[in-house]
Amino acid sequence: MMYSQKWLLSLLLVAGTVVFVLLPSNQSNSPPREKKSSPNDKTEASFFESVDPSTMSFKEFEKSLQYDRVNLTMANYQRSYLIQRPPEGVCDGVEMVVYIMSMADEKSYKQREAIRNQIKEQNLTHSIIVRFFLGKLEDFRVDLIVPEIREFNDLVYYNVREFYRDNFIKWHSMHFWHSQYCPQVPYFLKLDDDTSVYFPRLFYWIGKNFDGRTTNLDKYFLCPEMRGFRPVRDRNNVRWYISRLEWPRTYWPTYCYGYFVLTTNKTVDILLNTTKETKLLHMDDVMFTGVMAEKADIPVVHFPGVVPRIAQDRHCGSGRVPLRIAVHNSKTPLRWRYDAARIRRTYCV
């Protein structure tokens, strides 16, 4: 359902996109690919061109956006929120949308800069768009966000306050965004902003069905698998405490470590339907990739090329091509750059 106000009729703000289509290089350990075409829908946010971000209030920022209303309905939970609306055709010709968990603070701003720069330096010959999702903050840095919109137009704002245990809303907003605006895009990649990815090798392994792991599958979660883990029962653990009332079982179902989750457009649609019949669980990755995966019979596919840190061991697949595509814990812009370079330089011995 569309959301509108009288003051919106006089404004036009289009959330654009950043598209990376880069030239191949002989430095990659992945075989070369034919260059693909990519849409260029980088549109100017005309309203923000005329405002001074240093004096713009958060309320003025919120009022300047165009929204759609999203209804999040679960078995024991219901909430309605607004999400920033993109232009029509934003995903035309796109092969993958990369959804990145972010925030409207200075640290996240610097991390976004690093991510954009590193992706530009990669030898990507596939069409992707990147979206950074962020909600409300007490200290929402309008002075940083507005210039980003002017230059990159790759932010998606939703009007829910940031709180770690409510990260399930951010996941849901990504699912809605993909299903509503990019239903034809085959691949959905959810990342934390401290996860470095080498996209040329990721697309290489997509083309090889991840060495047969996803052959004949049109629904799956490909990720670092978490198997045999227990819920945290310590009430003092504000982030991860789960009561027996919320989850009575001793163990979690097998699920994805949520810093890297690759899935398909079909899976996203299934998740949105399964959400309606699932009870709320304040462990977002467990709920979506574990509990809902069990309900909907979605396989969790472990891929050893996604690792929590750079290690000395080098997993290699068929053709002597490295499996390594992503590493977690790239907590700073410098670390993101370093880890991305290490992934690219991985070789088979």
Short mmCIF file of C-alpha atoms in Angstrom, two decimals:
data_model
loop_
_atom_site.label_atom_id
_atom_site.label_comp_id
_atom_site.label_asym_id
_atom_site.label_seq_id
_atom_site.Cartn_x
_atom_site.Cartn_y
_atom_site.Cartn_z
CA MET A 1 0.00 0.00 0.00
CA MET A 2 1.41 3.38 -0.97
CA TYR A 3 2.02 6.00 1.68
CA SER A 4 1.47 9.65 0.76
CA GLN A 5 1.09 13.07 2.34
CA LYS A 6 0.21 16.43 0.81
CA TRP A 7 3.72 17.69 1.31
CA LEU A 8 5.08 14.79 -0.68
CA LEU A 9 3.27 15.97 -3.81
CA SER A 10 5.66 18.87 -4.18
CA LEU A 11 8.80 16.81 -3.73
CA LEU A 12 10.49 14.23 -5.84
CA LEU A 13 13.16 12.08 -4.27
CA VAL A 14 14.27 8.98 -6.05
CA ALA A 15 16.50 6.53 -4.26
CA GLY A 16 18.95 5.57 -6.94
CA THR A 17 21.50 2.86 -7.12
CA VAL A 18 25.17 2.25 -7.44
CA VAL A 19 26.04 -0.14 -10.23
CA PHE A 20 29.50 -1.60 -10.57
CA VAL A 21 30.62 -2.89 -13.95
CA LEU A 22 34.38 -3.08 -14.07
CA LEU A 23 37.01 -4.26 -16.53
CA PRO A 24 38.58 -7.70 -16.15
CA SER A 25 42.11 -8.13 -14.90
CA ASN A 26 44.67 -10.89 -15.17
CA GLN A 27 45.26 -10.74 -11.41
CA SER A 28 42.15 -12.74 -10.55
CA ASN A 29 42.37 -16.42 -9.59
CA SER A 30 38.96 -16.94 -11.20
CA PRO A 31 38.65 -17.67 -14.94
CA PRO A 32 37.78 -14.60 -17.06
CA ARG A 33 34.17 -13.91 -17.95
CA GLU A 34 32.43 -12.10 -20.73
CA LYS A 35 31.59 -8.52 -19.79
CA LYS A 36 27.90 -8.02 -19.04
CA SER A 37 25.80 -4.94 -19.58
CA SER A 38 24.41 -3.12 -16.59
CA PRO A 39 21.71 -0.51 -16.11
CA ASN A 40 22.68 3.01 -15.14
CA ASP A 41 19.82 4.35 -13.07
CA LYS A 42 21.92 6.66 -10.91
CA THR A 43 19.48 9.51 -10.60
CA GLU A 44 19.93 12.74 -8.73
CA ALA A 45 17.91 13.38 -5.61
CA SER A 46 16.86 16.82 -6.76
CA PHE A 47 15.48 17.97 -3.43
CA PHE A 48 18.71 17.23 -1.57
CA GLU A 49 20.72 19.16 -4.15
CA SER A 50 19.19 22.37 -2.81
CA VAL A 51 19.47 21.81 0.94
CA ASP A 52 22.28 22.36 3.41
CA PRO A 53 22.79 19.02 5.21
CA SER A 54 24.54 20.73 8.12
CA THR A 55 21.32 22.55 9.06
CA MET A 56 18.75 19.94 8.01
CA SER A 57 16.88 18.32 10.89
CA PHE A 58 16.10 14.63 11.12
CA LYS A 59 12.37 15.35 10.83
CA GLU A 60 12.97 17.33 7.65
CA PHE A 61 15.03 14.45 6.32
CA GLU A 62 12.26 11.93 7.02
CA LYS A 63 9.63 14.14 5.40
CA SER A 64 11.69 14.52 2.24
CA LEU A 65 11.52 10.82 1.36
CA GLN A 66 8.94 8.82 -0.56
CA TYR A 67 7.73 5.67 1.14
CA ASP A 68 5.77 2.48 0.85
CA ARG A 69 4.06 1.01 3.90
CA VAL A 70 5.11 -2.47 4.97
CA ASN A 71 3.02 -4.73 7.18
CA LEU A 72 5.06 -7.26 9.13
CA THR A 73 2.73 -9.99 10.37
CA MET A 74 3.87 -13.00 12.37
CA ALA A 75 2.06 -15.66 14.39
CA ASN A 76 2.39 -13.63 17.60
CA TYR A 77 3.63 -10.24 16.41
CA GLN A 78 2.47 -7.46 14.12
CA ARG A 79 4.02 -4.17 13.09
CA SER A 80 3.64 -1.60 10.34
CA TYR A 81 6.55 0.53 9.15
CA LEU A 82 7.60 2.72 6.22
CA ILE A 83 10.38 1.97 3.77
CA GLN A 84 12.02 4.27 1.25
CA ARG A 85 10.72 3.65 -2.25
CA PRO A 86 13.12 3.25 -5.21
CA PRO A 87 12.46 4.33 -8.80
CA GLU A 88 10.64 2.00 -11.17
CA GLY A 89 12.95 -0.33 -13.01
CA VAL A 90 15.70 -0.04 -10.42
CA CYS A 91 16.58 -3.70 -10.90
CA ASP A 92 16.22 -4.02 -14.67
CA GLY A 93 19.06 -6.17 -15.98
CA VAL A 94 20.48 -6.80 -12.51
CA GLU A 95 21.82 -10.24 -11.55
CA MET A 96 22.23 -9.74 -7.81
CA VAL A 97 21.15 -7.29 -5.13
CA VAL A 98 23.59 -6.98 -2.23
CA TYR A 99 21.81 -6.00 1.00
CA ILE A 100 24.12 -4.66 3.69
CA MET A 101 23.22 -4.06 7.34
CA SER A 102 24.30 -0.51 8.17
CA MET A 103 23.54 2.43 10.45
CA ALA A 104 23.38 6.22 10.23
CA ASP A 105 26.45 6.91 12.36
CA GLU A 106 29.98 8.01 11.50
CA LYS A 107 31.59 4.59 11.92
CA SER A 108 29.14 3.00 9.49
CA TYR A 109 29.58 5.92 7.10
CA LYS A 110 33.33 5.22 6.89
CA GLN A 111 32.67 1.51 6.43
CA ARG A 112 30.31 2.22 3.53
CA GLU A 113 33.00 4.33 1.89
CA ALA A 114 35.46 1.45 2.15
CA ILE A 115 32.98 -1.06 0.77
CA ARG A 116 32.15 1.08 -2.26
CA ASN A 117 35.81 1.73 -3.02
CA GLN A 118 36.80 -1.90 -2.73
CA ILE A 119 33.98 -3.14 -4.93
CA LYS A 120 34.97 -0.61 -7.58
CA GLU A 121 38.51 -2.00 -7.53
CA GLN A 122 37.33 -5.57 -8.13
CA ASN A 123 37.22 -7.16 -11.56
CA LEU A 124 33.45 -7.45 -11.62
CA THR A 125 31.84 -8.25 -14.97
CA HIS A 126 28.35 -8.91 -13.63
CA SER A 127 25.56 -6.45 -12.92
CA ILE A 128 24.85 -5.90 -9.24
CA ILE A 129 23.35 -3.17 -7.15
CA VAL A 130 24.28 -2.50 -3.54
CA ARG A 131 21.85 -1.30 -0.90
CA PHE A 132 22.77 -0.20 2.63
CA PHE A 133 19.78 -0.51 4.99
CA LEU A 134 19.54 1.80 7.98
CA GLY A 135 16.91 2.78 10.52
CA LYS A 136 16.42 5.49 13.11
CA LEU A 137 19.15 6.49 15.53
CA GLU A 138 19.18 8.94 18.42
CA ASP A 139 22.14 10.63 16.76
CA PHE A 140 21.14 10.19 13.12
CA ARG A 141 23.90 11.84 11.06
CA VAL A 142 21.87 13.76 8.50
CA ASP A 143 24.99 15.76 7.67
CA LEU A 144 26.65 12.55 6.44
CA ILE A 145 23.64 10.78 4.97
CA VAL A 146 22.45 13.58 2.68
CA PRO A 147 25.79 13.92 0.83
CA GLU A 148 25.79 10.12 0.38
CA ILE A 149 22.36 10.28 -1.20
CA ARG A 150 23.55 13.03 -3.52
CA GLU A 151 26.59 11.10 -4.67
CA PHE A 152 25.64 7.43 -4.47
CA ASN A 153 21.89 7.02 -3.87
CA ASP A 154 22.45 3.55 -2.46
CA LEU A 155 20.86 3.95 1.00
CA VAL A 156 17.48 2.55 2.03
CA TYR A 157 15.89 4.11 5.09
CA TYR A 158 13.09 2.47 7.08
CA ASN A 159 11.47 4.29 9.99
CA VAL A 160 12.16 1.83 12.82
CA ARG A 161 14.58 2.61 15.62
CA GLU A 162 17.82 0.62 15.54
CA PHE A 163 17.96 -1.99 18.30
CA TYR A 164 19.99 -5.19 18.10
CA ARG A 165 17.18 -7.51 19.15
CA ASP A 166 14.96 -5.94 16.49
CA ASN A 167 17.31 -6.77 13.63
CA PHE A 168 14.64 -9.15 12.37
CA ILE A 169 12.79 -6.06 11.10
CA LYS A 170 15.82 -5.05 9.04
CA TRP A 171 15.97 -8.56 7.55
CA HIS A 172 12.26 -8.39 6.79
CA SER A 173 12.64 -4.98 5.14
CA MET A 174 15.28 -6.47 2.83
CA HIS A 175 13.01 -9.38 1.93
CA PHE A 176 10.14 -6.98 1.22
CA TRP A 177 12.38 -4.71 -0.88
CA HIS A 178 13.56 -7.62 -3.03
CA SER A 179 10.12 -9.15 -3.51
CA GLN A 180 8.42 -5.82 -4.19
CA TYR A 181 10.97 -4.03 -6.37
CA CYS A 182 13.38 -6.70 -7.66
CA PRO A 183 11.36 -9.94 -7.97
CA GLN A 184 13.09 -10.88 -11.22
CA VAL A 185 16.62 -10.63 -9.79
CA PRO A 186 17.78 -14.22 -9.19
CA TYR A 187 20.24 -13.65 -6.34
CA PHE A 188 19.84 -12.00 -2.95
CA LEU A 189 22.99 -11.54 -0.85
CA LYS A 190 22.66 -10.35 2.74
CA LEU A 191 25.85 -9.08 4.39
CA ASP A 192 26.96 -7.46 7.59
CA ASP A 193 29.07 -4.39 6.88
CA ASP A 194 32.15 -6.06 8.36
CA THR A 195 32.16 -8.83 5.76
CA SER A 196 34.62 -8.57 2.87
CA VAL A 197 33.57 -10.25 -0.37
CA TYR A 198 35.46 -10.91 -3.58
CA PHE A 199 32.61 -10.78 -6.08
CA PRO A 200 34.36 -12.10 -9.23
CA ARG A 201 35.05 -15.41 -7.49
CA LEU A 202 31.57 -15.45 -5.95
CA PHE A 203 30.04 -15.25 -9.43
CA TYR A 204 32.47 -17.89 -10.68
CA TRP A 205 31.21 -20.34 -8.08
CA ILE A 206 27.59 -19.37 -8.72
CA GLY A 207 28.22 -20.40 -12.33
CA LYS A 208 29.60 -23.73 -11.08
CA ASN A 209 26.71 -24.30 -8.65
CA PHE A 210 29.27 -23.94 -5.87
CA ASP A 211 31.07 -27.08 -7.01
CA GLY A 212 27.81 -29.00 -7.22
CA ARG A 213 26.44 -27.98 -3.83
CA THR A 214 23.45 -26.09 -5.29
CA THR A 215 22.91 -28.16 -8.46
CA ASN A 216 19.18 -28.47 -9.23
CA LEU A 217 18.28 -26.27 -6.25
CA ASP A 218 16.10 -23.19 -6.77
CA LYS A 219 15.72 -22.51 -3.05
CA TYR A 220 18.52 -22.61 -0.49
CA PHE A 221 20.64 -20.63 1.94
CA LEU A 222 24.34 -20.72 1.11
CA CYS A 223 26.39 -19.57 4.07
CA PRO A 224 28.67 -20.61 6.92
CA GLU A 225 26.56 -23.29 8.59
CA MET A 226 25.90 -23.30 12.34
CA ARG A 227 25.05 -26.77 13.61
CA GLY A 228 24.53 -28.03 17.17
CA PHE A 229 24.46 -24.63 18.90
CA ARG A 230 22.40 -23.84 22.01
CA PRO A 231 20.44 -20.69 22.86
CA VAL A 232 21.97 -18.30 25.40
CA ARG A 233 20.02 -18.63 28.68
CA ASP A 234 21.93 -15.97 30.62
CA ARG A 235 19.52 -13.12 31.40
CA ASN A 236 22.43 -10.70 31.68
CA ASN A 237 23.24 -11.16 28.01
CA VAL A 238 21.13 -8.31 26.64
CA ARG A 239 21.75 -9.13 22.99
CA TRP A 240 21.36 -12.89 22.83
CA TYR A 241 19.32 -14.06 25.83
CA ILE A 242 16.49 -16.35 24.79
CA SER A 243 14.00 -17.61 27.37
CA ARG A 244 12.62 -21.15 27.33
CA LEU A 245 9.23 -19.63 26.68
CA GLU A 246 10.55 -18.09 23.47
CA TRP A 247 12.46 -21.22 22.41
CA PRO A 248 11.87 -24.34 24.55
CA ARG A 249 14.18 -26.69 22.64
CA THR A 250 17.72 -27.37 23.91
CA TYR A 251 19.38 -26.72 20.57
CA TRP A 252 18.88 -24.35 17.70
CA PRO A 253 18.03 -25.86 14.35
CA THR A 254 20.86 -25.76 11.83
CA TYR A 255 21.08 -22.18 10.61
CA CYS A 256 23.32 -19.65 8.86
CA TYR A 257 25.86 -17.44 10.58
CA GLY A 258 24.15 -14.29 9.34
CA TYR A 259 27.12 -12.21 8.24
CA PHE A 260 26.91 -13.81 4.76
CA VAL A 261 23.71 -15.37 3.41
CA LEU A 262 23.23 -15.97 -0.31
CA THR A 263 19.81 -17.06 -1.48
CA THR A 264 17.42 -16.88 -4.42
CA ASN A 265 14.39 -14.80 -5.33
CA LYS A 266 12.19 -17.88 -4.93
CA THR A 267 13.50 -18.39 -1.40
CA VAL A 268 12.74 -14.76 -0.52
CA ASP A 269 9.11 -15.17 -1.59
CA ILE A 270 8.83 -18.36 0.45
CA LEU A 271 10.27 -16.58 3.49
CA LEU A 272 7.74 -13.76 3.28
CA ASN A 273 4.91 -16.29 3.29
CA THR A 274 6.48 -18.39 6.04
CA THR A 275 6.99 -15.31 8.22
CA LYS A 276 3.21 -15.04 8.68
CA GLU A 277 3.02 -18.42 10.43
CA THR A 278 6.23 -18.16 12.47
CA LYS A 279 6.50 -16.97 16.07
CA LEU A 280 8.88 -14.12 16.76
CA LEU A 281 12.37 -15.15 17.82
CA HIS A 282 14.88 -12.47 18.83
CA MET A 283 17.73 -14.19 17.00
CA ASP A 284 17.28 -12.96 13.46
CA ASP A 285 19.60 -15.35 11.62
CA VAL A 286 18.24 -18.35 13.55
CA MET A 287 14.65 -17.36 12.89
CA PHE A 288 14.97 -16.75 9.14
CA THR A 289 17.59 -19.32 8.12
CA GLY A 290 16.90 -21.94 10.78
CA VAL A 291 13.31 -21.97 12.04
CA MET A 292 11.74 -20.81 8.77
CA ALA A 293 14.09 -22.99 6.75
CA GLU A 294 12.80 -26.02 8.67
CA LYS A 295 9.19 -25.00 8.14
CA ALA A 296 9.61 -24.40 4.41
CA ASP A 297 12.08 -27.22 3.73
CA ILE A 298 14.81 -24.83 2.58
CA PRO A 299 18.25 -26.47 2.69
CA VAL A 300 21.13 -24.74 4.46
CA VAL A 301 24.18 -25.26 2.24
CA HIS A 302 27.53 -24.87 3.95
CA PHE A 303 30.27 -23.33 1.81
CA PRO A 304 33.83 -23.46 3.20
CA GLY A 305 34.82 -20.41 1.17
CA VAL A 306 33.02 -18.12 3.65
CA VAL A 307 35.14 -17.83 6.77
CA PRO A 308 35.12 -15.85 10.04
CA ARG A 309 38.76 -14.80 9.60
CA ILE A 310 41.64 -15.16 7.18
CA ALA A 311 43.40 -18.44 7.91
CA GLN A 312 46.43 -20.16 6.46
CA ASP A 313 44.54 -23.14 5.06
CA ARG A 314 43.36 -22.80 1.47
CA HIS A 315 40.27 -24.74 0.42
CA CYS A 316 40.24 -25.35 -3.32
CA GLY A 317 37.52 -26.63 -5.59
CA SER A 318 37.44 -28.30 -8.97
CA GLY A 319 39.75 -26.77 -11.53
CA ARG A 320 42.11 -25.77 -8.72
CA VAL A 321 40.15 -22.55 -8.15
CA PRO A 322 40.11 -21.24 -4.56
CA LEU A 323 36.80 -21.56 -2.72
CA ARG A 324 37.41 -18.51 -0.55
CA ILE A 325 34.95 -15.72 -1.41
CA ALA A 326 34.26 -13.89 1.87
CA VAL A 327 35.68 -13.21 5.31
CA HIS A 328 34.04 -11.80 8.42
CA ASN A 329 35.34 -9.41 11.09
CA SER A 330 36.58 -6.70 8.73
CA LYS A 331 35.76 -4.17 11.42
CA THR A 332 37.50 -1.10 9.98
CA PRO A 333 37.88 0.37 6.48
CA LEU A 334 41.57 -0.57 6.48
CA ARG A 335 40.78 -4.13 7.53
CA TRP A 336 38.06 -4.41 4.87
CA ARG A 337 40.60 -3.41 2.22
CA TYR A 338 43.24 -5.78 3.60
CA ASP A 339 40.89 -8.76 3.81
CA ALA A 340 39.48 -8.18 0.32
CA ALA A 341 43.02 -8.17 -1.08
CA ARG A 342 43.89 -11.35 0.82
CA ILE A 343 40.82 -13.11 -0.56
CA ARG A 344 41.72 -12.07 -4.10
CA ARG A 345 45.30 -13.28 -3.74
CA THR A 346 44.33 -16.70 -2.36
CA TYR A 347 45.85 -19.48 -4.43
CA CYS A 348 45.80 -23.27 -4.47
CA VAL A 349 48.84 -25.27 -3.37
#
